[in-house]
Short mmCIF file of C-alpha atoms and ligand atoms in Angstrom, two decimals:
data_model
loop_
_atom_site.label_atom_id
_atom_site.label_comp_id
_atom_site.label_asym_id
_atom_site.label_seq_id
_atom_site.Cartn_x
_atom_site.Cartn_y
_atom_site.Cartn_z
CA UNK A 14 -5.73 -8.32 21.13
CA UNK A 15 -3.20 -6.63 23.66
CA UNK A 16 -3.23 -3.17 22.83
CA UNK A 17 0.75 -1.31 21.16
CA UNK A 18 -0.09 2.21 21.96
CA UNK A 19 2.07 4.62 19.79
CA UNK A 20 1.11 8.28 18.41
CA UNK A 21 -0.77 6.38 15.45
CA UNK A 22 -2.83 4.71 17.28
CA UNK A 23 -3.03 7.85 19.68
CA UNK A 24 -3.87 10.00 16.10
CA UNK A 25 -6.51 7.65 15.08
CA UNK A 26 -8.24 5.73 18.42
CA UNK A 27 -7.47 2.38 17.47
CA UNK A 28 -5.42 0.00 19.43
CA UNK A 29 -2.73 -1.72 17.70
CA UNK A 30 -0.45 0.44 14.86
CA UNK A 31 -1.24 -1.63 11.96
CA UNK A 32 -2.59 -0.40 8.61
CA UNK A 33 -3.66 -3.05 6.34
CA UNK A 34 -1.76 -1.56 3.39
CA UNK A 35 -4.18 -0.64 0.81
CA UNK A 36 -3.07 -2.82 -2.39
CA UNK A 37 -4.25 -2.08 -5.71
CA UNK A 38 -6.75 -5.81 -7.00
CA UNK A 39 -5.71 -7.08 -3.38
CA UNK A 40 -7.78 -4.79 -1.06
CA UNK A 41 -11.24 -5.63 -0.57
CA UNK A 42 -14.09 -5.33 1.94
CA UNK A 43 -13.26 -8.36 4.18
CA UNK A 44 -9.58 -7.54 4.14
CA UNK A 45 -10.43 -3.61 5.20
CA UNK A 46 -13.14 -4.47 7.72
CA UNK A 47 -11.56 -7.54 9.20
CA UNK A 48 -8.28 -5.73 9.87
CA UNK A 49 -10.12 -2.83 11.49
CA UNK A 50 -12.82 -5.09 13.65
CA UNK A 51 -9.16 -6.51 14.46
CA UNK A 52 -7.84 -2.92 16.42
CA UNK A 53 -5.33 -2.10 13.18
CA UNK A 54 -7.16 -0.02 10.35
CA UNK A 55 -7.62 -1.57 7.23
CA UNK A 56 -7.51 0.61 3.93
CA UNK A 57 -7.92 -0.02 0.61
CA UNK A 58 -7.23 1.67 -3.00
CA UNK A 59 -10.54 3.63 -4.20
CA UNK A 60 -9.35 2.29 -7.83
CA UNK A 61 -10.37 -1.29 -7.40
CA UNK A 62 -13.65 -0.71 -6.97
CA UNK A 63 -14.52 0.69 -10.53
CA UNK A 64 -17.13 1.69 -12.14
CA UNK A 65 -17.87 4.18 -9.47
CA UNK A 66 -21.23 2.87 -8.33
CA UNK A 67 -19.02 -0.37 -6.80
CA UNK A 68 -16.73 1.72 -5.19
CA UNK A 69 -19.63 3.70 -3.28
CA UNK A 70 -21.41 0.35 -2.70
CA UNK A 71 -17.95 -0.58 -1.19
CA UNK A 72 -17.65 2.01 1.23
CA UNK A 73 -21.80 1.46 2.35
CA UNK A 74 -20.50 -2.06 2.68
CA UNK A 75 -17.50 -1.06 4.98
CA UNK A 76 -19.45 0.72 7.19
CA UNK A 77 -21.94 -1.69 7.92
CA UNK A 78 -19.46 -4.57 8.89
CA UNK A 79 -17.65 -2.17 11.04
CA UNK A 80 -17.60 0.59 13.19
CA UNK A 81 -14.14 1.12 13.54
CA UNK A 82 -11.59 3.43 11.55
CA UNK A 83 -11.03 2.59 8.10
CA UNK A 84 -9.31 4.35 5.47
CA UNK A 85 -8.94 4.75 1.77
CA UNK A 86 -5.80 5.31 -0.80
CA UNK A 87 -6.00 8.39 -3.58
CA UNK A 88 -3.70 8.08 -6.23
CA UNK A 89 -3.06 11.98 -6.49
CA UNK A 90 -0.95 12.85 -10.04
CA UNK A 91 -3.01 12.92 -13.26
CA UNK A 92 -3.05 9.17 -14.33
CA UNK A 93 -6.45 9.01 -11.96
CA UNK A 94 -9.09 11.27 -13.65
CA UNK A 95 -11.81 9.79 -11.05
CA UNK A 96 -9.89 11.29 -8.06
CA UNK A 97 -12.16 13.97 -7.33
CA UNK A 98 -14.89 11.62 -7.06
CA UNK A 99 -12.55 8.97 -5.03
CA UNK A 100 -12.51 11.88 -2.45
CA UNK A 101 -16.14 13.00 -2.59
CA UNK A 102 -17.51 9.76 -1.51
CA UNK A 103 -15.32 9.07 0.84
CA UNK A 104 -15.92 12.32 2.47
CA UNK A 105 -19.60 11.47 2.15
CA UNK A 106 -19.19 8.11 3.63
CA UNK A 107 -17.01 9.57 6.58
CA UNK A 108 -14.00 7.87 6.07
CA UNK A 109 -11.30 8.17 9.15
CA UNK A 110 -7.61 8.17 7.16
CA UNK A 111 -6.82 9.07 3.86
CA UNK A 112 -3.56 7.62 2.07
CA UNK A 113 -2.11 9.59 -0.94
CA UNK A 114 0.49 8.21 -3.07
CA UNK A 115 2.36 9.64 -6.37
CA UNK A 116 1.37 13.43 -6.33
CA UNK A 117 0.68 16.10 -4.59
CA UNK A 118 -1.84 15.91 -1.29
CA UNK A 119 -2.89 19.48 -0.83
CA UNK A 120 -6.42 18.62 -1.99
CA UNK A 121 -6.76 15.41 -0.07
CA UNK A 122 -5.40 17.11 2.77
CA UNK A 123 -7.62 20.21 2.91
CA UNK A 124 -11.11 18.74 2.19
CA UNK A 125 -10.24 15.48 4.62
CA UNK A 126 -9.28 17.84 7.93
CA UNK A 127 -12.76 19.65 6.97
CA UNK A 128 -14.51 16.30 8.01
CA UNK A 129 -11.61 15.22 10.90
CA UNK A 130 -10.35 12.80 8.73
CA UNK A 131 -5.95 12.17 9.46
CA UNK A 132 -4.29 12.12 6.28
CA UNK A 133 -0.89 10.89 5.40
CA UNK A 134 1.34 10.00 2.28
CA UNK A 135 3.35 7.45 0.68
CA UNK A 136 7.34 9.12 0.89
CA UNK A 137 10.60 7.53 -0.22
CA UNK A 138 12.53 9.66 0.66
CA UNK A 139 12.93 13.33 3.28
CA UNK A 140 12.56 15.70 0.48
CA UNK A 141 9.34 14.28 -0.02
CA UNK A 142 8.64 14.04 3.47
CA UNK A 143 9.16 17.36 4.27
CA UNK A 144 6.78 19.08 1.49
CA UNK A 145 4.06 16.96 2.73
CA UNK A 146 4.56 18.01 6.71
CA UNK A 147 4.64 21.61 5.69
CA UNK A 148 1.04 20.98 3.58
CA UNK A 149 -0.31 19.62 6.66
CA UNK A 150 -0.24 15.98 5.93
CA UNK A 151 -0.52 13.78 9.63
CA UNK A 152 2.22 11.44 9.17
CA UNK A 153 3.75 9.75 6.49
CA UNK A 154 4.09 5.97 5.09
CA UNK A 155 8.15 5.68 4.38
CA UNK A 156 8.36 2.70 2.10
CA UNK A 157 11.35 1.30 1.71
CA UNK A 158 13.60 -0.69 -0.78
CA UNK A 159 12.19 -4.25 -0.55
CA UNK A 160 8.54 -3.04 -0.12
CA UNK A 161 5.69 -4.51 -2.04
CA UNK A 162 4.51 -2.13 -4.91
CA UNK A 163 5.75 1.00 -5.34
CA UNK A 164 9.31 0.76 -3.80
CA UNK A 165 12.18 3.51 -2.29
CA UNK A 166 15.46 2.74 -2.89
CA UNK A 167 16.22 3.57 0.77
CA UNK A 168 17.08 0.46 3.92
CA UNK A 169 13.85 0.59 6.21
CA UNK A 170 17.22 0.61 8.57
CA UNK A 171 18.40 3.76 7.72
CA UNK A 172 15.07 5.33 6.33
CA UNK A 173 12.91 5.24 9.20
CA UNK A 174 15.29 6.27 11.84
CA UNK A 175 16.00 9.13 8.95
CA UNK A 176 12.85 10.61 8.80
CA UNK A 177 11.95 10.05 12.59
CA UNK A 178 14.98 12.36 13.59
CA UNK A 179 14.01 15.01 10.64
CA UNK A 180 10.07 15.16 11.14
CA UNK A 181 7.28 16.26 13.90
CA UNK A 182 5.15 13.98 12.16
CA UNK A 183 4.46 10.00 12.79
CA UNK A 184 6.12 7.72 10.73
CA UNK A 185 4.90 4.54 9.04
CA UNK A 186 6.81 2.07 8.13
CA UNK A 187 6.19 0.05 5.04
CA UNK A 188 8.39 -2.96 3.43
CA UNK A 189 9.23 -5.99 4.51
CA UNK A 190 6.33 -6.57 7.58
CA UNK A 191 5.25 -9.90 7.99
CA UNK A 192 5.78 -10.75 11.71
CA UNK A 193 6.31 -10.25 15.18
CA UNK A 194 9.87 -9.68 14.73
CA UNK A 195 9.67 -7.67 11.73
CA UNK A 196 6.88 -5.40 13.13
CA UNK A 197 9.57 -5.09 16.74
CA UNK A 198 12.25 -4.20 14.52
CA UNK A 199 10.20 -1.53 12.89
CA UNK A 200 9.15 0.34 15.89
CA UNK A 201 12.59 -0.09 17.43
CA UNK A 202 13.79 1.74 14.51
CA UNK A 203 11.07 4.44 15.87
CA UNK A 204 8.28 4.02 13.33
CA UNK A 205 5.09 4.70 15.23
CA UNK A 206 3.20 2.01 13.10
CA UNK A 207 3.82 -0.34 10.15
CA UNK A 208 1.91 -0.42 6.48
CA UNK A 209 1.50 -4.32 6.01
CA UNK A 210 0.95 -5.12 2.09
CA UNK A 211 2.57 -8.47 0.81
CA UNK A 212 1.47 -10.51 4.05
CA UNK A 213 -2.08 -10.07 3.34
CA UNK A 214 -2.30 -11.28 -0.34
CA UNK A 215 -1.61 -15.00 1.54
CA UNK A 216 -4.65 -14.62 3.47
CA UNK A 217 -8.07 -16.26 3.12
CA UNK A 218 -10.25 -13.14 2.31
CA UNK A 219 -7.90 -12.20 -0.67
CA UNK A 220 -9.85 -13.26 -3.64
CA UNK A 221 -6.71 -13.29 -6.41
CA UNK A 222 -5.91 -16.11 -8.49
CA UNK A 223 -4.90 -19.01 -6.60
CA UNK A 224 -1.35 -19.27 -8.25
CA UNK A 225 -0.50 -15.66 -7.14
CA UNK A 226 -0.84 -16.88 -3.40
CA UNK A 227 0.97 -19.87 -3.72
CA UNK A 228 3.75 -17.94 -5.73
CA UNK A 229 3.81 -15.60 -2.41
CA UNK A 230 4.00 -18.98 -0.25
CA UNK A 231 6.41 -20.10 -2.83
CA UNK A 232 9.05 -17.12 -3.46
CA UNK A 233 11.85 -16.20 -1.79
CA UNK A 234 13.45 -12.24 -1.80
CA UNK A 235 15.27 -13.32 -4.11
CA UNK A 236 12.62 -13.84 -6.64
CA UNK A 237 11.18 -10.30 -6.18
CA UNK A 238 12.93 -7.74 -9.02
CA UNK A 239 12.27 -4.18 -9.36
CA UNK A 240 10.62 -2.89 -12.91
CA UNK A 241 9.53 0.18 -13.85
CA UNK A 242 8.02 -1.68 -16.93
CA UNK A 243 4.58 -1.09 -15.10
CA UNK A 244 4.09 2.50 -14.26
CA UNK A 245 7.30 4.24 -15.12
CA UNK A 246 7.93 4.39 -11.28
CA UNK A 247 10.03 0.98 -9.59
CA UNK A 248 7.63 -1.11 -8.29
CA UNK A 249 8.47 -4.83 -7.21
CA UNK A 250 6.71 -7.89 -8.59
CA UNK A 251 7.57 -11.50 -8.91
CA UNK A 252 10.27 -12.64 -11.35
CA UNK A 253 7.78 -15.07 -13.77
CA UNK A 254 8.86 -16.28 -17.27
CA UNK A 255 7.15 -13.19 -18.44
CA UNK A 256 8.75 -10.97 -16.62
CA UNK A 257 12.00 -12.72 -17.88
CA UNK A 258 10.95 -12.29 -21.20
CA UNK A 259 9.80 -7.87 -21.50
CA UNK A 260 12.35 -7.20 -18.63
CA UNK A 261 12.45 -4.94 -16.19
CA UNK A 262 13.01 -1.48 -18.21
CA UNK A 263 10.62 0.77 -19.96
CA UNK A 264 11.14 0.11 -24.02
CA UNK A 265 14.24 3.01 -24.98
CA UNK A 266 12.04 4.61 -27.09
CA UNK A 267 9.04 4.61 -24.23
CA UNK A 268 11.24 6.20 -21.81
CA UNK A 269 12.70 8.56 -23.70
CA UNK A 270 8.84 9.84 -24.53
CA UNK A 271 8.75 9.89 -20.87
CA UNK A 272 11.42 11.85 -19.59
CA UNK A 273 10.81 14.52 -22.54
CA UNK A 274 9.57 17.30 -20.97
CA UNK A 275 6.24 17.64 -23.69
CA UNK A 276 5.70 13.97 -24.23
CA UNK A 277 5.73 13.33 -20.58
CA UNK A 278 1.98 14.26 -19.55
CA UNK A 279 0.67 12.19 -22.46
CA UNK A 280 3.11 9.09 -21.98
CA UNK A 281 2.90 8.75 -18.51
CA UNK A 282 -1.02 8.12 -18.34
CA UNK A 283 -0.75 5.22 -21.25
CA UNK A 284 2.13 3.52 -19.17
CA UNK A 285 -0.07 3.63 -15.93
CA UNK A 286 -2.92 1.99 -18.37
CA UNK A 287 -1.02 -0.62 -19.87
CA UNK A 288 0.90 -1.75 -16.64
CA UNK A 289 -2.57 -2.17 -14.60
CA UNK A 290 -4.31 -3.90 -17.31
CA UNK A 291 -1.52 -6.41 -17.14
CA UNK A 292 -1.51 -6.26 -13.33
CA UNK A 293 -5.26 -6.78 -13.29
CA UNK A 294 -5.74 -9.71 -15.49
CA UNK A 295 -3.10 -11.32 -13.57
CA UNK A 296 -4.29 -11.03 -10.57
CA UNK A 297 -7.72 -12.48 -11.70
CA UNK A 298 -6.87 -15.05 -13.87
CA UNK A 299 -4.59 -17.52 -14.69
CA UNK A 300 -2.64 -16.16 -17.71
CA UNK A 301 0.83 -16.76 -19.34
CA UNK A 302 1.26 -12.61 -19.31
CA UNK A 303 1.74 -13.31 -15.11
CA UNK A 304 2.73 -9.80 -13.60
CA UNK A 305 2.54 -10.30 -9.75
CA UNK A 306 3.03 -7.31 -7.36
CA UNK A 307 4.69 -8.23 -3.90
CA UNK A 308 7.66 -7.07 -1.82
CA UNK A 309 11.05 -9.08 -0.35
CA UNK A 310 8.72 -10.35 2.52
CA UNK A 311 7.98 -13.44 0.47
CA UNK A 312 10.73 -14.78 1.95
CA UNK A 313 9.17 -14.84 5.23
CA UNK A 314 5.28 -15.85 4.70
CA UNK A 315 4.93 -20.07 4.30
CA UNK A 316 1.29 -20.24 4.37
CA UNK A 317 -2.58 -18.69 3.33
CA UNK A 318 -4.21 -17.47 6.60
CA UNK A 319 -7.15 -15.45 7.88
CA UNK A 320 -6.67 -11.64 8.02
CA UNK A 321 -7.69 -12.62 11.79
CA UNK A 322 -4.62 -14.72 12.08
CA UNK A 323 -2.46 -12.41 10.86
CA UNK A 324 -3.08 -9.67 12.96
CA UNK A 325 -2.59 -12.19 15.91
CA UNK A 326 0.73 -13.31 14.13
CA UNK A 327 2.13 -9.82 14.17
CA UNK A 328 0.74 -8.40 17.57
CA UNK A 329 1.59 -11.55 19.64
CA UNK A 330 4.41 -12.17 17.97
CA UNK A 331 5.72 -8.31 18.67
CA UNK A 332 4.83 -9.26 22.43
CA UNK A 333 6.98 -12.40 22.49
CA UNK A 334 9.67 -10.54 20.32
CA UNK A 335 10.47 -8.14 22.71
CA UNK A 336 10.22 -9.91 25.66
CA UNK A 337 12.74 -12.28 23.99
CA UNK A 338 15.59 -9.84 23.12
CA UNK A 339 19.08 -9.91 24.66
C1 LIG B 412 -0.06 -6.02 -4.79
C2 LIG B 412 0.25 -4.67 -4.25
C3 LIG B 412 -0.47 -3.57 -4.69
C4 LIG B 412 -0.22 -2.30 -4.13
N1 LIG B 412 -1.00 -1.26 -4.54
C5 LIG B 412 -0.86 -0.04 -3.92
C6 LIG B 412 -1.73 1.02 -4.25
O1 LIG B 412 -2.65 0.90 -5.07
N2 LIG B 412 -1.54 2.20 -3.60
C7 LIG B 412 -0.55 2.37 -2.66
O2 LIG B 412 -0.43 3.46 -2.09
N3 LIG B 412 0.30 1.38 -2.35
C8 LIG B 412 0.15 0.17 -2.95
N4 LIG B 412 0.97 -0.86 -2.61
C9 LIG B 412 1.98 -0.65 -1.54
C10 LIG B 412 1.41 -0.99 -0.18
O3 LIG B 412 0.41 -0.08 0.19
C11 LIG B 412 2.51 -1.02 0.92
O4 LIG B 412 3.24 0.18 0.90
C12 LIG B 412 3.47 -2.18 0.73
O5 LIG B 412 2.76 -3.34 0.36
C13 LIG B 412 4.26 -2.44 1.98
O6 LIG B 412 5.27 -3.37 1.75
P1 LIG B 412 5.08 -4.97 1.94
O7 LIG B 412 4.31 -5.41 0.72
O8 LIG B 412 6.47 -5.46 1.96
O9 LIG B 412 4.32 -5.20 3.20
C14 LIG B 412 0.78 -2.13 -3.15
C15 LIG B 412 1.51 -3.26 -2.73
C16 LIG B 412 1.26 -4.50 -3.25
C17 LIG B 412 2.03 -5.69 -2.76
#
């Protein structure tokens, strides 16, 4: 593939500035190394490879099937009690980029520059943005409103441009990637790379329920509503019947145990539980309880392809993109 240098690619030595977003039940071992033997850098969540045996076996298994960069995701605030160990053997297994999301970094930041590793964090917003840069953190993902997952409430239009002008630091841009034009519009925004989630559960090596493709094939934006029934945080999924039927909003009395300042560090935890066991066994198998993580981009993916494909998809298609504008 044609090489899109940019300080990402600069900061890590691959050749095209494409992470293969790390998704939590998505990301697995053919997605990460297929994506990196590709030129981009695949990554994936430490958390879906549990118990903690699979998730070093994972990493072995990475390693061997490629040479190139890969990279993992630490979910940094207290709901993961195996993060310690989610950094150890990554360290161990010298993995090239770490991604933090919801929490503080310092840790993951620290211990990964002891072993050259580039680290950089999931923001929504500058204020965010900023504490990270001044812990040391190497760039950061800005996901914007539309974004599979965890979403900002922030454009991609105004947010990347946003943080480009306020930061020394690269900036990713996640929500909404699918294409060749999508990807242009990114970096003509002045990302330096995009985060590519959504796109990839419609590809071959994802091994989630078959319905949960087709419902990416299937959907359009406007299918995709934002809940914070699943962590306490907004994250988009799929409007199903079931989402129709527990809505979108934390039960009163749940969120009101969450935003009291005592009940808070016990609440939050159970939510996280609850909303990944539901993610989880709909992602595996077919079941009426059908909570589907994926971002606006629905609107733009029509078909299952290889992770291979893809990446050809959104580098040739950047190529023909902006040779093509006005
Ligand atoms: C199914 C799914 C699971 C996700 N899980 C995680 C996760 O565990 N950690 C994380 O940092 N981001 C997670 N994300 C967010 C992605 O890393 C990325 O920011 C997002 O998918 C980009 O937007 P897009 O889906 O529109 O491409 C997830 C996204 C999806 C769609």
């Amino acid at each position: 593939m044609k090489p899109i240098p940019t300080n990402f690619t600069k900061l890590l030595g691959i050749d095209v500035p494409i992470i293969g977003a790390p998704m939590f039940l998505v990301s697995n071992v053919d997605i990460v190394t297929e994506v990196s033997n590709c030129g981009g850098i695949g990554t994936f969540p430490a958390l879906n490879y549990r118990p903690i045996e699979a998730y070093k076996k994972a990493l072995v298994d990475m390693r061997a099937r490629t040479k190139k960069p890969i990279g993992v995701n630490i979910i940094v605030n207290k709901s993961n009690s195996r993060q310690a160990e989610d950094l150890k053997y990554a360290l161990d297994a010298g993995v090239n980029l770490f991604i933090t999301s919801l929490g503080n970094p310092s840790t993951v930041i620290v211990e990964g520059h002891k072993i050259g590793a580039k680290i950089i964090c999931d923001v929504t917003n500058l204020d965010h943005a900023k504490k990270v840069q001044d812990l040391g953190a190497d760039g950061v993902i800005a996901v914007g409103y539309g974004a599979g997952g965890h979403a900002g409430p922030i454009s991609p239009i105004v947010l990347i441009p946003w943080l480009k002008r306020e930061l020394k630091i690269p900036v990713i841009a996640a929500g909404g990637v699918t294409d060749g034009p999508t990807m242009a519009a990114m970096l003509a925004l002045g990302a330096d790379g995009v985060s590519v989630g959504t796109r990839f559960i419609a590809s071959k090596e994802a091994q989630v329920e078959n319905g949960y493709k087709n419902a990416i094939v299937t959907s359009s934006p406007e299918d995709i509503v934002l809940t914070t029934r699943i962590s306490g945080t907004p994250a988009n999924v799929i409007r199903t019947p079931y989402i129709d039927k527990v809505g979108t909003d934390l039960p009163w009395a749940i969120g009101a145990l969450k935003n009291n300042k005592l009940a808070k560090k016990y609440v939050t935890p159970l939510i996280h539980l609850f909303g990944m066991r539901a993610l989880d066994q709909a992602a595996n198998k077919p079941t009426w309880k059908t909570v589907w993580s994926a971002g606006q981009g629905v609107g733009l993916i029509d078909d299952v392809l290889s992770c291979r494909e893809i990446m050809e998809t959104l580098v040739n298609g950047y190529f023909e993109t902006i040779e093509q504008m006005p």
